[in-house]
PDB file of C-alpha atoms and ligand atoms in Angstrom:
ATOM      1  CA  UNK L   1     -14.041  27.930-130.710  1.00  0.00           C
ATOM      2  CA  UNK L   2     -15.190  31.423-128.663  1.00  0.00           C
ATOM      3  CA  UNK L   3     -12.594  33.850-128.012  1.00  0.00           C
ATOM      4  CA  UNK L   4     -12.809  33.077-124.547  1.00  0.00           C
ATOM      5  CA  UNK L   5     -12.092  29.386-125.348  1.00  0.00           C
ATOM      6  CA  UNK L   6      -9.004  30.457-126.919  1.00  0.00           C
ATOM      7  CA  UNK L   7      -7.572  32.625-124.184  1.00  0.00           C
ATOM      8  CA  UNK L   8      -8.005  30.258-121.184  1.00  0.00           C
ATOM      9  CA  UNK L   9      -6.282  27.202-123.273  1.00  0.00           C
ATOM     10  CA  UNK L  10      -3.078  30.021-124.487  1.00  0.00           C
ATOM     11  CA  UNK L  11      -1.628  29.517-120.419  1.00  0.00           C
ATOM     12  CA  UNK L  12      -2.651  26.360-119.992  1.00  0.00           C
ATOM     13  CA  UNK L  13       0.004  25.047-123.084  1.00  0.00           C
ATOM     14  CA  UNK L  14       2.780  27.482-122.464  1.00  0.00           C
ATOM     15  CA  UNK L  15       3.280  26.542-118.555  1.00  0.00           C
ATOM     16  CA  UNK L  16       3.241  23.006-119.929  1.00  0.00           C
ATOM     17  CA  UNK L  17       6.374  23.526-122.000  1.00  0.00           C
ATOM     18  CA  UNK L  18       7.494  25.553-119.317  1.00  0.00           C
ATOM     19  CA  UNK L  19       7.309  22.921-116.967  1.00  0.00           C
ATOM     20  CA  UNK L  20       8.500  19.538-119.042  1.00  0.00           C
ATOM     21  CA  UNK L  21      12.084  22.308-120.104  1.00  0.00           C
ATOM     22  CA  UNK L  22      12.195  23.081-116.491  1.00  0.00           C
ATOM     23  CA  UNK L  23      12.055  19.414-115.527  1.00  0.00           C
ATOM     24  CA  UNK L  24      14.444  18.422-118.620  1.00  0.00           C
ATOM     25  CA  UNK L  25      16.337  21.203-116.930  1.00  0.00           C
ATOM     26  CA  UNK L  26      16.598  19.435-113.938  1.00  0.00           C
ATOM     27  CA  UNK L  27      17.369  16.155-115.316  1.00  0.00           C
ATOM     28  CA  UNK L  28      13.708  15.025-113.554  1.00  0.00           C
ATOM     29  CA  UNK L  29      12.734  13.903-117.025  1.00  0.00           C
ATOM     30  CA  UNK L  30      12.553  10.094-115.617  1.00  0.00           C
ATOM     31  CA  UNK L  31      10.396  10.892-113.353  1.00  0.00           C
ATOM     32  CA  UNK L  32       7.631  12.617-115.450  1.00  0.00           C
ATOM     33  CA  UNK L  33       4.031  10.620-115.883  1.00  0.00           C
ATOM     34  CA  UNK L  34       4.323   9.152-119.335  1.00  0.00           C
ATOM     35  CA  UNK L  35       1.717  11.505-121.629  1.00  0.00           C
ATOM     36  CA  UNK L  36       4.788  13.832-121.635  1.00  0.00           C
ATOM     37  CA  UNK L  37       6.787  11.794-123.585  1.00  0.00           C
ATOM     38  CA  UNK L  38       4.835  12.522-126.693  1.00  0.00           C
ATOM     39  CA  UNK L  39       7.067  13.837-128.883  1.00  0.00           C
ATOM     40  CA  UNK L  40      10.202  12.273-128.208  1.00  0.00           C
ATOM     41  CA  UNK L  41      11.687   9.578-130.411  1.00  0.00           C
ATOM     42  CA  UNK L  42      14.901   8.583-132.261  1.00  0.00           C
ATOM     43  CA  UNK L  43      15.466  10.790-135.506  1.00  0.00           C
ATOM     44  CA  UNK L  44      18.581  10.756-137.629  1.00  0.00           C
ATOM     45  CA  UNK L  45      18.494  14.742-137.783  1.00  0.00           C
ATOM     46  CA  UNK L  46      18.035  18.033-137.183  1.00  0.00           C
ATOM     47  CA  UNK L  47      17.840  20.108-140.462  1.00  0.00           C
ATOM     48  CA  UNK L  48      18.973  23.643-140.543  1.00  0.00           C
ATOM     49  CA  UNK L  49      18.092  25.817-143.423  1.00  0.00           C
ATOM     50  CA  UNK L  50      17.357  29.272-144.435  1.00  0.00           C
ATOM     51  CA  UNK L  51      13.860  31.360-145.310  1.00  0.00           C
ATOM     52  CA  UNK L  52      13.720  31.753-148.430  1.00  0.00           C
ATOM     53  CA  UNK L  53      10.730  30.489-149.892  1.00  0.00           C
ATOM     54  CA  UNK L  54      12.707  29.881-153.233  1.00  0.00           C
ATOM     55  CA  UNK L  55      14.405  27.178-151.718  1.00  0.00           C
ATOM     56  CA  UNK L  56      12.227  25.095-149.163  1.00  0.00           C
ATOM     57  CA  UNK L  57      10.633  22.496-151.325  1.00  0.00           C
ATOM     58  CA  UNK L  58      14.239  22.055-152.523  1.00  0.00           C
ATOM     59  CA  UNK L  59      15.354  21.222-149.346  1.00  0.00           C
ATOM     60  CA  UNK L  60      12.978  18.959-148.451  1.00  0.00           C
ATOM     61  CA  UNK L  61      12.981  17.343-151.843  1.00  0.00           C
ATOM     62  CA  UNK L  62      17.124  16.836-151.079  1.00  0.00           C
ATOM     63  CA  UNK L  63      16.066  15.138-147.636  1.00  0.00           C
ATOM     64  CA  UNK L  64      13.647  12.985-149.333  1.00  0.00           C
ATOM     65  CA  UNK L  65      16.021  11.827-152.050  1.00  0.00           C
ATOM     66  CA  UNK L  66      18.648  11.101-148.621  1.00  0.00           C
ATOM     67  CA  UNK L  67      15.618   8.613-147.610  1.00  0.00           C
ATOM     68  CA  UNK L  68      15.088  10.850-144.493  1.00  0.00           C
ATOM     69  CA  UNK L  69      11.647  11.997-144.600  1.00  0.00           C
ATOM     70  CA  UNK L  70       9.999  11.489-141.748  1.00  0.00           C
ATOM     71  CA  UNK L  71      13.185  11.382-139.723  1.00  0.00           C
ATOM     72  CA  UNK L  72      14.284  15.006-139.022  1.00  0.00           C
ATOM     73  CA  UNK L  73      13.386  17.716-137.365  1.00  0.00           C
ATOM     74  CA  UNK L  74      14.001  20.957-138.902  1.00  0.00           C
ATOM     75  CA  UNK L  75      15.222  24.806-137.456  1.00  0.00           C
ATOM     76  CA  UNK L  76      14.199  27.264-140.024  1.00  0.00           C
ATOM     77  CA  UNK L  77      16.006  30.996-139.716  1.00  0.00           C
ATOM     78  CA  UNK L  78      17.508  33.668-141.768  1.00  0.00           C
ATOM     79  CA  UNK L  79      20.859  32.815-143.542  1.00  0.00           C
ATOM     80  CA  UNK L  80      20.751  28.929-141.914  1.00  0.00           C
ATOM     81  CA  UNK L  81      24.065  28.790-141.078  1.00  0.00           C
ATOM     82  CA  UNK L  82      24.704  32.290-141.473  1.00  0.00           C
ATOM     83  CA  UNK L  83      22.218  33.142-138.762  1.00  0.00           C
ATOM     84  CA  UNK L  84      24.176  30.959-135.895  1.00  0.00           C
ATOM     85  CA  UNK L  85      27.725  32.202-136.941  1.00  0.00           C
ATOM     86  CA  UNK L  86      27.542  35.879-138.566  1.00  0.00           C
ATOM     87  CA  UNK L  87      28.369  38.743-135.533  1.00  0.00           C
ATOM     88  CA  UNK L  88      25.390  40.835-137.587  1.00  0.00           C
ATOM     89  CA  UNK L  89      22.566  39.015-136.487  1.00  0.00           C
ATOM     90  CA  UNK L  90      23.870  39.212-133.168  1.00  0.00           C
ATOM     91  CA  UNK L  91      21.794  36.907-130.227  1.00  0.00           C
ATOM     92  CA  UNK L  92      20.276  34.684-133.102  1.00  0.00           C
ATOM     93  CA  UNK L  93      22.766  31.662-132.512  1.00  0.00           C
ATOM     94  CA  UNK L  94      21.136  31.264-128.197  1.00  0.00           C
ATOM     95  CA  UNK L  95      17.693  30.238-130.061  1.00  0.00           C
ATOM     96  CA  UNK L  96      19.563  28.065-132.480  1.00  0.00           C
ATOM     97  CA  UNK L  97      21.626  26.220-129.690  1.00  0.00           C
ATOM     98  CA  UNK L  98      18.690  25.734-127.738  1.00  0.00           C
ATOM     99  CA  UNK L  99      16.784  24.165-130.276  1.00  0.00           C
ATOM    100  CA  UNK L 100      19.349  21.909-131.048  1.00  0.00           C
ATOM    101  CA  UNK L 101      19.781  20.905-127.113  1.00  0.00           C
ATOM    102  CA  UNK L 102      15.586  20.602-126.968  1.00  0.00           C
ATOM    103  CA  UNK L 103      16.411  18.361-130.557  1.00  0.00           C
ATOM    104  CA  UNK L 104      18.796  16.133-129.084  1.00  0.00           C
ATOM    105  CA  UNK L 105      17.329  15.747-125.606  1.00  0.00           C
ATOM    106  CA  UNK L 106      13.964  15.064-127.392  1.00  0.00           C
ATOM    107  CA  UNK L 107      14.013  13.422-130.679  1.00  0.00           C
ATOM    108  CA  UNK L 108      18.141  11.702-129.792  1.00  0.00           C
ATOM    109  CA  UNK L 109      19.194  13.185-133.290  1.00  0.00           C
ATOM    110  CA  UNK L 110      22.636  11.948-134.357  1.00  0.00           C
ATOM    111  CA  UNK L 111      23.512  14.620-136.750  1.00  0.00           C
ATOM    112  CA  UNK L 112      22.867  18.480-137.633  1.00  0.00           C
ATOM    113  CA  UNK L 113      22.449  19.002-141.466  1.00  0.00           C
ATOM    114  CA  UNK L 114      23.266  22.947-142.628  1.00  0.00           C
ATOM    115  CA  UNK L 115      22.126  24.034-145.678  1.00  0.00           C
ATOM    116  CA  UNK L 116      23.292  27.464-146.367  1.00  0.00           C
ATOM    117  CA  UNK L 117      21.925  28.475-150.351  1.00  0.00           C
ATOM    118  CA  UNK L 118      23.304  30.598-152.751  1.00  0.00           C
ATOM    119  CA  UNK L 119      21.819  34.203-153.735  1.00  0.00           C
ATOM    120  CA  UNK L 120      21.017  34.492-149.941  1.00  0.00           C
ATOM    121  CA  UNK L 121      19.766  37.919-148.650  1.00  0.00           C
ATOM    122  CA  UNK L 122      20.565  37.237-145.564  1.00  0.00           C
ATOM    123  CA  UNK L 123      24.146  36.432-146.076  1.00  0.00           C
ATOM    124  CA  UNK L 124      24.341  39.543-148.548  1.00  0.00           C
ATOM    125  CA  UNK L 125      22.920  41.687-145.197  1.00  0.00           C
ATOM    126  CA  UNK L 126      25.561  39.834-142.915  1.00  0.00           C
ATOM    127  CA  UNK L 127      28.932  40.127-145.231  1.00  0.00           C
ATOM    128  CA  UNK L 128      28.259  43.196-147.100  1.00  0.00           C
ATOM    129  CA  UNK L 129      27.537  42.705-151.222  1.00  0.00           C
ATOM    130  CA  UNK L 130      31.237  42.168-152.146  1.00  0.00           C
ATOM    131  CA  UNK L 131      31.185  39.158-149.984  1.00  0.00           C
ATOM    132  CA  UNK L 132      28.654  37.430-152.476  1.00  0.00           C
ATOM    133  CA  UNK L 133      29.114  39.044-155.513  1.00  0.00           C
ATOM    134  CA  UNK L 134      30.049  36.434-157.759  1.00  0.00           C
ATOM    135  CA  UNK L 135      29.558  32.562-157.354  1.00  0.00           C
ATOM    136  CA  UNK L 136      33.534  31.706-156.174  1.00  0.00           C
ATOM    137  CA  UNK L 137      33.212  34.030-153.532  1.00  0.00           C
ATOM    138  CA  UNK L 138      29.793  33.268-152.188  1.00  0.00           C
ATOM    139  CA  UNK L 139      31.533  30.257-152.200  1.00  0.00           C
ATOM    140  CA  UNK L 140      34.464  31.230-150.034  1.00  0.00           C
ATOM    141  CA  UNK L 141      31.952  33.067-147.834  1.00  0.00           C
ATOM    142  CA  UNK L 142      29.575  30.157-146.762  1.00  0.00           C
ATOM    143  CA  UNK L 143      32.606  27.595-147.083  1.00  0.00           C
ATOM    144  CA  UNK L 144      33.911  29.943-144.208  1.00  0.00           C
ATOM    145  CA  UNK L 145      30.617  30.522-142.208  1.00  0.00           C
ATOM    146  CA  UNK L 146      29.662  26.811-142.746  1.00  0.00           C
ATOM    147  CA  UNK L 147      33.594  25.823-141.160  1.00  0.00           C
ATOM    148  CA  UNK L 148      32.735  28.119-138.395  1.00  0.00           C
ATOM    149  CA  UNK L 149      29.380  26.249-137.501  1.00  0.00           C
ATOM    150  CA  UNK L 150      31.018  23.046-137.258  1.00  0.00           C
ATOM    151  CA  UNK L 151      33.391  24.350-135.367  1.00  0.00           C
ATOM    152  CA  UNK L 152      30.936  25.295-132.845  1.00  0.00           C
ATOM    153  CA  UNK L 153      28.650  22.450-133.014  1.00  0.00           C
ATOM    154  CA  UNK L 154      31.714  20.349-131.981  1.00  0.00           C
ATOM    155  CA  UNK L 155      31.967  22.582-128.804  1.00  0.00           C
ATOM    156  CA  UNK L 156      28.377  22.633-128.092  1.00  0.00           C
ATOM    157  CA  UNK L 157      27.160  19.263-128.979  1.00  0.00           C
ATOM    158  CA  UNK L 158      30.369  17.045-129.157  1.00  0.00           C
ATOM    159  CA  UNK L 159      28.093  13.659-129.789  1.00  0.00           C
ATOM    160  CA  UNK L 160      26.580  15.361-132.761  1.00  0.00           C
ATOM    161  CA  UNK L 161      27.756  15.064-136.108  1.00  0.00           C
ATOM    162  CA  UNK L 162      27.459  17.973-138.285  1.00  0.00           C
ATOM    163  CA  UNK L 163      27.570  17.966-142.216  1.00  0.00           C
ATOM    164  CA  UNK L 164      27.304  21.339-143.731  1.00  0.00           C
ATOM    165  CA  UNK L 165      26.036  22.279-147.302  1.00  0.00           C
ATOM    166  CA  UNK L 166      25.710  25.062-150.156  1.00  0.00           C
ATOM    167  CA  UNK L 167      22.486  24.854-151.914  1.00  0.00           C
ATOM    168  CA  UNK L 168      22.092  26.459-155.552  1.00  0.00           C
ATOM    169  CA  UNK L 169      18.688  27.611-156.469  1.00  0.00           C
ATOM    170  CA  UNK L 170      18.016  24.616-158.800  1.00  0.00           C
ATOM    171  CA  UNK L 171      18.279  22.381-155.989  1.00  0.00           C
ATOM    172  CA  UNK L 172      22.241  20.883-156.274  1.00  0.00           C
ATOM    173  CA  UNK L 173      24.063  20.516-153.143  1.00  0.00           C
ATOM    174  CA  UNK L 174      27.442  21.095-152.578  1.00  0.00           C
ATOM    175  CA  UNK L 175      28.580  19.463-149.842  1.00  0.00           C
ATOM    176  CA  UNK L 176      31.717  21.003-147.548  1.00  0.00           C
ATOM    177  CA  UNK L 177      33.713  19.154-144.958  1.00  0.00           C
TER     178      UNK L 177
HETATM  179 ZN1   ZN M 201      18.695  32.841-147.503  1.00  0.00          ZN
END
């Protein structure tokens, strides 16, 4: 592919997402030829999870062992939870709601799975080192942030369900309600 190749497609594929949010937007969806329905579905999920390449093929081994493969999409940022909820990272939560909105309008996803992890930068940079200095309260402190998500994914997305985890570096889940 020339360089030249490359820059004439770059328009061409952002003014199509532009145009099929716009029309979602609009609720116009229906009446939309059908090639832009590619994409859409019915998933069980959208998976929410943080960075840090210590524990990615953790989480997806834990969705795989849930029999979900296949059947979730998956926002990647930061702190996971942490990077919707914490007032330090500030605008972060608009791109998360968005792409859960784009999630459910597109792949019908009846749940939101957070997985916050333990030893997280992020949520060292977000609560300040005391508020993960030891395992009970890192504990405390995502069992708080994690209550706070929920909280707001019942106010955002009321048809979603939300379950909300603390991953340990070996992989073990502990799950909070
Ligand atoms: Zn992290």
């Amino acid at each position: 592919m020339t360089q030249d190749q490359f820059a004439s497609e770059k328009p061409e594929r952002i003014d199509r997402r532009r145009f099929f949010y716009l029309a979602g937007s609009l609720g116009l969806v229906a009446a939309l030829p059908s090639s832009v329905w590619a994409g859409t579905g019915n998933y069980e999920a959208m998976l929410l999870y943080c960075i840090d390449p210590r524990i990615v093929d953790a989480v997806h081994d834990y969705m795989d062992q849930r029999g979900l493969r296949g059947k979730y999409s998956q926002f990647v940022f930061a702190g996971a939870a942490v990077g919707v909820v914490a007032p330090a990272f500030g605008t972060w939560e608009t791109t998360f709601w968005d792409n859960l909105g784009i999630s459910a309008r597109l792949h019908h996803i009846k749940t939101v799975i957070a997985l916050d992890h333990r030893d997280c930068g992020a949520a060292r940079i977000a609560y300040g080192e005391e508020n993960v200095a030891n395992p009970q309260v890192e504990t405390t402190t995502h069992r708080k942030a994690l209550a706070e998500f929920r909280r707001q994914v019942g106010i955002r997305q009321p048809d979603i369900a939300v379950e909300t985890g603390l991953m340990a570096l070996d992989g073990s889940v502990e799950m909070f309600t």
